[in-house]
Short mmCIF file of C-alpha atoms in Angstrom, two decimals:
data_model
loop_
_atom_site.label_atom_id
_atom_site.label_comp_id
_atom_site.label_asym_id
_atom_site.label_seq_id
_atom_site.Cartn_x
_atom_site.Cartn_y
_atom_site.Cartn_z
CA MET G 51 -23.40 6.75 -2.53
CA SER G 52 -23.23 10.51 -2.01
CA THR G 53 -21.13 12.61 -4.34
CA THR G 54 -18.85 15.57 -3.76
CA SER G 55 -18.93 18.50 -6.14
CA LEU G 56 -15.61 19.07 -7.85
CA GLN G 57 -16.27 22.80 -8.17
CA GLY G 58 -13.33 24.60 -6.57
CA GLN G 59 -11.64 21.36 -5.49
CA VAL G 60 -7.87 21.11 -6.05
CA ALA G 61 -6.85 17.91 -7.86
CA VAL G 62 -3.33 16.62 -8.47
CA VAL G 63 -2.80 14.21 -11.37
CA THR G 64 0.54 12.49 -11.94
CA GLY G 65 1.48 11.20 -15.37
CA ALA G 66 -0.66 14.00 -16.75
CA ALA G 67 1.10 14.63 -20.06
CA ARG G 68 -0.87 12.07 -22.02
CA GLY G 69 -3.36 9.21 -21.94
CA VAL G 70 -5.46 8.63 -18.85
CA GLY G 71 -3.78 11.47 -16.96
CA GLU G 72 -4.31 14.07 -19.66
CA LEU G 73 -7.96 13.27 -20.28
CA LEU G 74 -8.65 12.97 -16.57
CA ALA G 75 -7.18 16.43 -16.01
CA ARG G 76 -9.41 17.82 -18.75
CA LYS G 77 -12.56 16.22 -17.38
CA LEU G 78 -11.81 17.25 -13.80
CA SER G 79 -11.22 20.80 -15.02
CA ALA G 80 -14.49 20.76 -16.98
CA ARG G 81 -16.32 19.92 -13.74
CA GLY G 82 -14.82 22.90 -11.96
CA ALA G 83 -11.68 21.52 -10.34
CA LYS G 84 -8.38 23.36 -10.19
CA VAL G 85 -5.76 20.97 -11.52
CA ALA G 86 -2.07 20.48 -10.75
CA LEU G 87 -0.34 18.46 -13.48
CA VAL G 88 2.77 16.44 -12.64
CA GLY G 89 4.97 14.57 -15.11
CA LEU G 90 8.22 14.23 -17.03
CA GLU G 91 7.28 16.13 -20.20
CA PRO G 92 7.18 19.86 -19.43
CA ASP G 93 6.22 20.97 -22.93
CA ALA G 94 3.38 18.47 -23.12
CA LEU G 95 2.24 19.38 -19.60
CA LYS G 96 2.18 23.05 -20.57
CA GLN G 97 0.04 22.26 -23.60
CA VAL G 98 -2.37 20.24 -21.49
CA ALA G 99 -2.59 23.07 -18.94
CA GLU G 100 -3.33 25.61 -21.67
CA ARG G 101 -6.32 23.54 -22.85
CA LEU G 102 -7.93 23.21 -19.43
CA HIS G 103 -11.10 25.09 -18.60
CA GLY G 104 -10.07 26.63 -15.31
CA GLU G 105 -7.13 27.36 -13.08
CA SER G 106 -4.17 25.00 -13.42
CA ALA G 107 -0.41 24.71 -13.11
CA HIS G 108 2.17 22.08 -14.00
CA TRP G 109 5.30 20.64 -12.39
CA TYR G 110 8.15 18.66 -13.92
CA ALA G 111 8.93 15.82 -11.53
CA ASP G 112 9.98 12.19 -11.36
CA VAL G 113 7.47 10.49 -9.07
CA THR G 114 10.19 8.19 -7.72
CA ASP G 115 12.17 11.16 -6.34
CA HIS G 116 11.01 11.70 -2.76
CA GLU G 117 12.74 15.05 -2.30
CA THR G 118 11.34 16.46 -5.53
CA MET G 119 7.81 15.22 -4.89
CA THR G 120 7.84 16.60 -1.36
CA ARG G 121 8.79 19.99 -2.81
CA VAL G 122 6.09 19.72 -5.47
CA ALA G 123 3.46 18.91 -2.84
CA ALA G 124 4.42 21.99 -0.84
CA GLU G 125 4.37 24.18 -3.96
CA VAL G 126 0.98 22.86 -5.07
CA GLU G 127 -0.54 23.58 -1.68
CA GLU G 128 1.06 27.03 -1.63
CA ARG G 129 -0.18 27.76 -5.17
CA PHE G 130 -3.78 26.65 -4.66
CA GLY G 131 -4.19 26.90 -0.89
CA ARG G 132 -5.14 23.25 -0.40
CA VAL G 133 -5.12 19.79 -1.98
CA ASP G 134 -8.37 17.80 -2.05
CA ILE G 135 -7.72 15.02 -4.56
CA VAL G 136 -4.57 13.17 -5.62
CA VAL G 137 -4.61 10.69 -8.49
CA ALA G 138 -1.49 8.49 -8.59
CA ASN G 139 -1.60 7.69 -12.28
CA ALA G 140 2.02 7.80 -13.48
CA GLY G 141 3.10 4.46 -14.89
CA VAL G 142 5.31 2.69 -17.42
CA ALA G 143 5.35 -0.83 -18.84
CA THR G 144 7.55 -3.41 -20.47
CA GLY G 145 6.72 -6.83 -21.85
CA GLY G 146 8.30 -10.11 -22.85
CA PRO G 147 9.75 -13.20 -21.14
CA PHE G 148 11.15 -12.52 -17.71
CA THR G 149 14.32 -14.52 -18.37
CA ASP G 150 15.17 -12.39 -21.41
CA SER G 151 14.00 -9.08 -19.99
CA ASP G 152 16.19 -6.02 -19.60
CA PRO G 153 16.78 -5.86 -15.83
CA VAL G 154 16.98 -2.06 -15.86
CA SER G 155 13.61 -1.68 -17.59
CA TRP G 156 12.05 -4.38 -15.42
CA ARG G 157 13.21 -2.61 -12.25
CA ARG G 158 12.07 0.77 -13.58
CA VAL G 159 8.49 -0.48 -13.98
CA ILE G 160 8.48 -1.41 -10.30
CA GLU G 161 10.10 1.89 -9.34
CA VAL G 162 7.66 4.12 -11.24
CA ASN G 163 4.44 2.19 -10.75
CA LEU G 164 4.86 1.00 -7.17
CA ILE G 165 7.56 3.09 -5.49
CA GLY G 166 6.45 6.21 -7.37
CA SER G 167 2.88 5.75 -6.17
CA ALA G 168 4.06 5.38 -2.59
CA VAL G 169 6.30 8.45 -2.91
CA THR G 170 3.32 10.39 -4.28
CA GLY G 171 1.17 9.29 -1.37
CA ARG G 172 3.85 10.11 1.19
CA ALA G 173 4.38 13.58 -0.29
CA PHE G 174 0.71 14.58 -0.51
CA LEU G 175 -0.87 12.84 2.47
CA PRO G 176 -0.12 15.70 4.88
CA ALA G 177 -2.16 18.02 2.66
CA LEU G 178 -4.92 15.43 2.21
CA LEU G 179 -5.10 14.97 5.98
CA ARG G 180 -5.62 18.70 6.37
CA SER G 181 -8.39 18.75 3.76
CA ARG G 182 -9.85 15.32 4.62
CA GLY G 183 -9.38 14.55 0.96
CA TYR G 184 -9.18 11.59 -1.40
CA LEU G 185 -6.31 9.58 -2.87
CA LEU G 186 -7.05 7.49 -5.95
CA GLN G 187 -4.51 4.88 -6.98
CA ILE G 188 -4.65 3.79 -10.62
CA ALA G 189 -4.21 0.02 -10.77
CA SER G 190 -5.15 -2.39 -13.56
CA LEU G 191 -6.69 -5.68 -14.55
CA ALA G 192 -3.07 -6.78 -14.05
CA ALA G 193 -3.63 -6.42 -10.29
CA ILE G 194 -6.56 -8.84 -10.42
CA THR G 195 -5.08 -11.52 -12.64
CA PRO G 196 -1.48 -12.45 -13.48
CA ALA G 197 -0.42 -12.72 -17.10
CA PRO G 198 2.65 -14.21 -18.78
CA MET G 199 4.98 -11.76 -20.51
CA MET G 200 3.93 -9.00 -18.09
CA SER G 201 5.73 -9.95 -14.88
CA ALA G 202 6.96 -6.46 -13.99
CA TYR G 203 3.66 -4.73 -14.76
CA CYS G 204 1.56 -7.34 -12.93
CA ALA G 205 3.89 -7.23 -9.91
CA SER G 206 3.77 -3.44 -9.79
CA LYS G 207 -0.02 -3.18 -10.12
CA SER G 208 -0.64 -5.95 -7.59
CA GLY G 209 1.68 -4.01 -5.32
CA VAL G 210 -0.09 -0.68 -5.65
CA GLU G 211 -3.45 -2.35 -5.06
CA ALA G 212 -2.20 -3.89 -1.79
CA TYR G 213 -0.50 -0.64 -0.77
CA ALA G 214 -3.69 1.37 -1.35
CA HIS G 215 -5.86 -1.12 0.55
CA SER G 216 -3.44 -0.99 3.49
CA LEU G 217 -3.35 2.79 3.40
CA ARG G 218 -7.15 3.02 3.36
CA ALA G 219 -7.32 1.28 6.72
CA GLU G 220 -4.60 3.52 8.18
CA VAL G 221 -5.95 6.95 7.24
CA GLY G 222 -9.70 6.40 7.03
CA PHE G 223 -10.36 7.32 10.65
CA ARG G 224 -8.57 10.61 10.01
CA GLY G 225 -10.97 11.55 7.24
CA VAL G 226 -8.95 10.62 4.16
CA ARG G 227 -10.52 8.20 1.72
CA VAL G 228 -8.43 5.96 -0.54
CA GLY G 229 -9.62 4.35 -3.74
CA VAL G 230 -8.25 1.92 -6.31
CA ALA G 231 -9.13 2.24 -10.00
CA TYR G 232 -8.94 -0.77 -12.30
CA LEU G 233 -8.61 -0.53 -16.08
CA SER G 234 -8.35 -3.20 -18.73
CA TRP G 235 -6.59 -2.57 -22.06
CA THR G 236 -7.47 1.06 -22.78
CA ASP G 237 -6.58 3.08 -25.86
CA THR G 238 -3.49 4.93 -24.65
CA ASP G 239 0.04 5.46 -25.91
CA MET G 240 1.21 2.70 -23.57
CA VAL G 241 -1.14 0.09 -25.05
CA ARG G 242 -0.53 1.26 -28.60
CA GLY G 243 3.21 1.07 -27.94
CA ALA G 244 2.91 -2.49 -26.67
CA ASP G 245 0.84 -3.40 -29.72
CA GLN G 246 3.65 -2.32 -32.03
CA ASP G 247 5.32 -5.61 -31.14
CA GLU G 248 3.69 -8.24 -33.36
CA VAL G 249 4.11 -11.14 -30.92
CA MET G 250 2.73 -9.21 -27.96
CA ARG G 251 -0.18 -7.98 -30.06
CA GLN G 252 -1.07 -11.49 -31.21
CA LEU G 253 -0.78 -12.88 -27.70
CA ARG G 254 -3.18 -10.24 -26.44
CA GLN G 255 -5.64 -10.97 -29.23
CA ARG G 256 -5.75 -14.58 -28.06
CA LEU G 257 -6.89 -13.64 -24.57
CA PRO G 258 -10.48 -14.63 -23.73
CA TRP G 259 -13.26 -12.10 -24.29
CA PRO G 260 -13.71 -9.45 -22.97
CA SER G 261 -10.06 -9.08 -21.90
CA ASN G 262 -8.81 -9.23 -25.50
CA LYS G 263 -10.37 -5.93 -26.54
CA THR G 264 -8.93 -2.42 -26.50
CA TYR G 265 -11.46 -0.10 -24.89
CA PRO G 266 -11.97 3.61 -25.70
CA LEU G 267 -10.35 6.03 -23.31
CA GLY G 268 -13.25 8.44 -22.83
CA PRO G 269 -15.78 6.15 -21.10
CA ALA G 270 -13.08 4.70 -18.85
CA VAL G 271 -12.03 8.16 -17.68
CA ASP G 272 -15.68 9.17 -17.21
CA ARG G 273 -16.00 6.26 -14.79
CA ILE G 274 -12.87 7.42 -12.96
CA VAL G 275 -14.25 10.95 -12.61
CA ASP G 276 -17.54 9.58 -11.29
CA GLY G 277 -15.56 7.51 -8.79
CA ILE G 278 -13.65 10.57 -7.65
CA GLU G 279 -16.93 12.43 -7.07
CA ARG G 280 -18.15 9.49 -4.96
CA ARG G 281 -14.81 9.14 -3.16
CA ALA G 282 -15.20 5.48 -4.09
CA ALA G 283 -13.10 2.68 -2.62
CA HIS G 284 -13.15 0.85 -5.98
CA VAL G 285 -13.53 2.29 -9.48
CA TYR G 286 -13.85 0.16 -12.61
CA GLY G 287 -12.92 1.65 -15.95
CA GLN G 288 -14.78 -1.12 -17.80
CA TRP G 289 -18.08 -2.56 -16.56
CA TRP G 290 -17.00 -6.21 -16.47
CA LEU G 291 -13.97 -5.70 -14.24
CA ARG G 292 -16.17 -5.60 -11.13
CA GLY G 293 -17.20 -9.19 -11.80
CA MET G 294 -13.56 -10.28 -11.97
CA GLN G 295 -13.17 -9.59 -8.26
CA GLY G 296 -15.42 -12.52 -7.39
CA VAL G 297 -13.37 -15.06 -9.34
CA ARG G 298 -9.85 -13.72 -8.89
CA GLY G 299 -8.87 -16.54 -6.57
CA TYR G 300 -9.24 -19.03 -9.41
CA LEU G 301 -7.41 -17.00 -12.03
CA PRO G 302 -3.74 -17.86 -11.29
CA GLY G 303 -4.44 -21.55 -11.84
CA VAL G 304 -6.38 -20.91 -15.03
CA ILE G 305 -3.72 -18.55 -16.37
CA ALA G 306 -0.96 -21.05 -15.57
CA THR G 307 -2.71 -23.77 -17.57
CA VAL G 308 -3.72 -21.63 -20.54
CA GLY G 309 -0.54 -19.58 -20.49
CA ARG G 310 1.64 -22.68 -20.69
CA ARG G 311 -0.12 -23.66 -23.90
CA GLU G 312 0.23 -20.21 -25.41
CA MET G 313 3.90 -19.95 -24.51
CA ARG G 314 4.53 -23.27 -26.23
CA ARG G 315 2.70 -22.00 -29.32
CA PHE G 316 4.82 -18.83 -29.54
CA ALA G 317 8.09 -20.29 -28.19
CA ASP G 318 10.04 -19.86 -31.43
CA ARG G 319 9.11 -16.18 -31.66
CA LEU G 320 9.54 -14.98 -28.08
CA SER G 321 13.13 -13.88 -28.69
CA GLN G 322 11.83 -11.36 -31.24
CA ILE G 323 10.07 -9.27 -28.60
CA ARG G 324 11.82 -5.97 -28.03
CA THR G 325 12.96 -5.08 -24.55
CA GLY G 326 12.69 -1.69 -22.89
CA LEU G 327 9.78 0.51 -21.86
CA VAL G 328 6.90 0.84 -24.31
CA GLY G 329 5.09 3.85 -25.73
CA ALA G 330 5.71 7.57 -25.65
CA GLY G 331 5.58 7.65 -21.86
CA GLY G 332 8.28 4.99 -21.69
CA ALA G 333 10.41 6.99 -24.11
CA ALA G 334 9.98 10.10 -21.95
CA ASP G 335 11.07 8.18 -18.87
CA GLU G 336 14.15 6.81 -20.62
CA GLN G 337 15.04 10.30 -21.89
CA HIS G 338 14.66 11.71 -18.38
CA ARG G 339 16.95 9.07 -16.87
CA SER G 340 19.54 9.64 -19.61
CA ALA G 341 19.52 13.36 -18.87
CA VAL G 342 19.89 12.74 -15.13
CA ALA G 343 22.78 10.36 -15.77
CA ALA G 344 24.49 12.86 -18.08
CA THR G 345 24.17 15.60 -15.47
CA ALA G 346 25.62 13.33 -12.80
CA ARG G 347 28.65 12.57 -14.99
CA HIS G 348 29.41 16.27 -15.27
#
């Protein structure tokens, strides 16, 4: 497949303060792209921007806020003159039994991961149509296979996968390409945050190989960058994820059988799992919502 040089291209990365978003911004910048960083942590975004190789700017924005993201899209295009690449990466997670889950946190995972991705696409598609650009949606192994204790995350990532596939068919004839990136457990603040819960960590360790491993961030992001250069329809952060596509139809039945056994094994400990969003990104989201609520009260 042919590749597109990133030199001089303008790339937008949401959730850019840390993890996949931060490293992706750095690697895109190293290959010559101008980078617009979007996220909820202005100080962290500023620090990321200061470490980039070339031209960059950052915006504080909640990806679920349509009005704000529409403004950000206009400001990014005004600042750089165009938008060629948008990576919808912003995401949060929570874990534990659905019946005991915090309904606010559960809903927020859907809002950020699914609704936020759609808001991002809606805001930036006019610019991408003008540039005949590329939208990459970050999904997950959770889109390919369901997993107990991850109902919100699996639902959100299955949703963004379907949304991106639908969008690809709609805008392809107008010159915009749409891709979906899949990652397994990758060494980020989100995964490390989830692993702080002993029960969730042990459950993950009991998954079958190779899905029970935590993979280094660098090689996964290198694969994403290569996918962006190819304007690929599918990008796989770990080599084995491509093979999962061929067997995904069988996975719900397998997971239901194996998962039932594992839930029985851990039944007495499931109530110990903490509720709420995990990791530093989850904490930033909760802090943002608290600030918004406090402002609304005044």
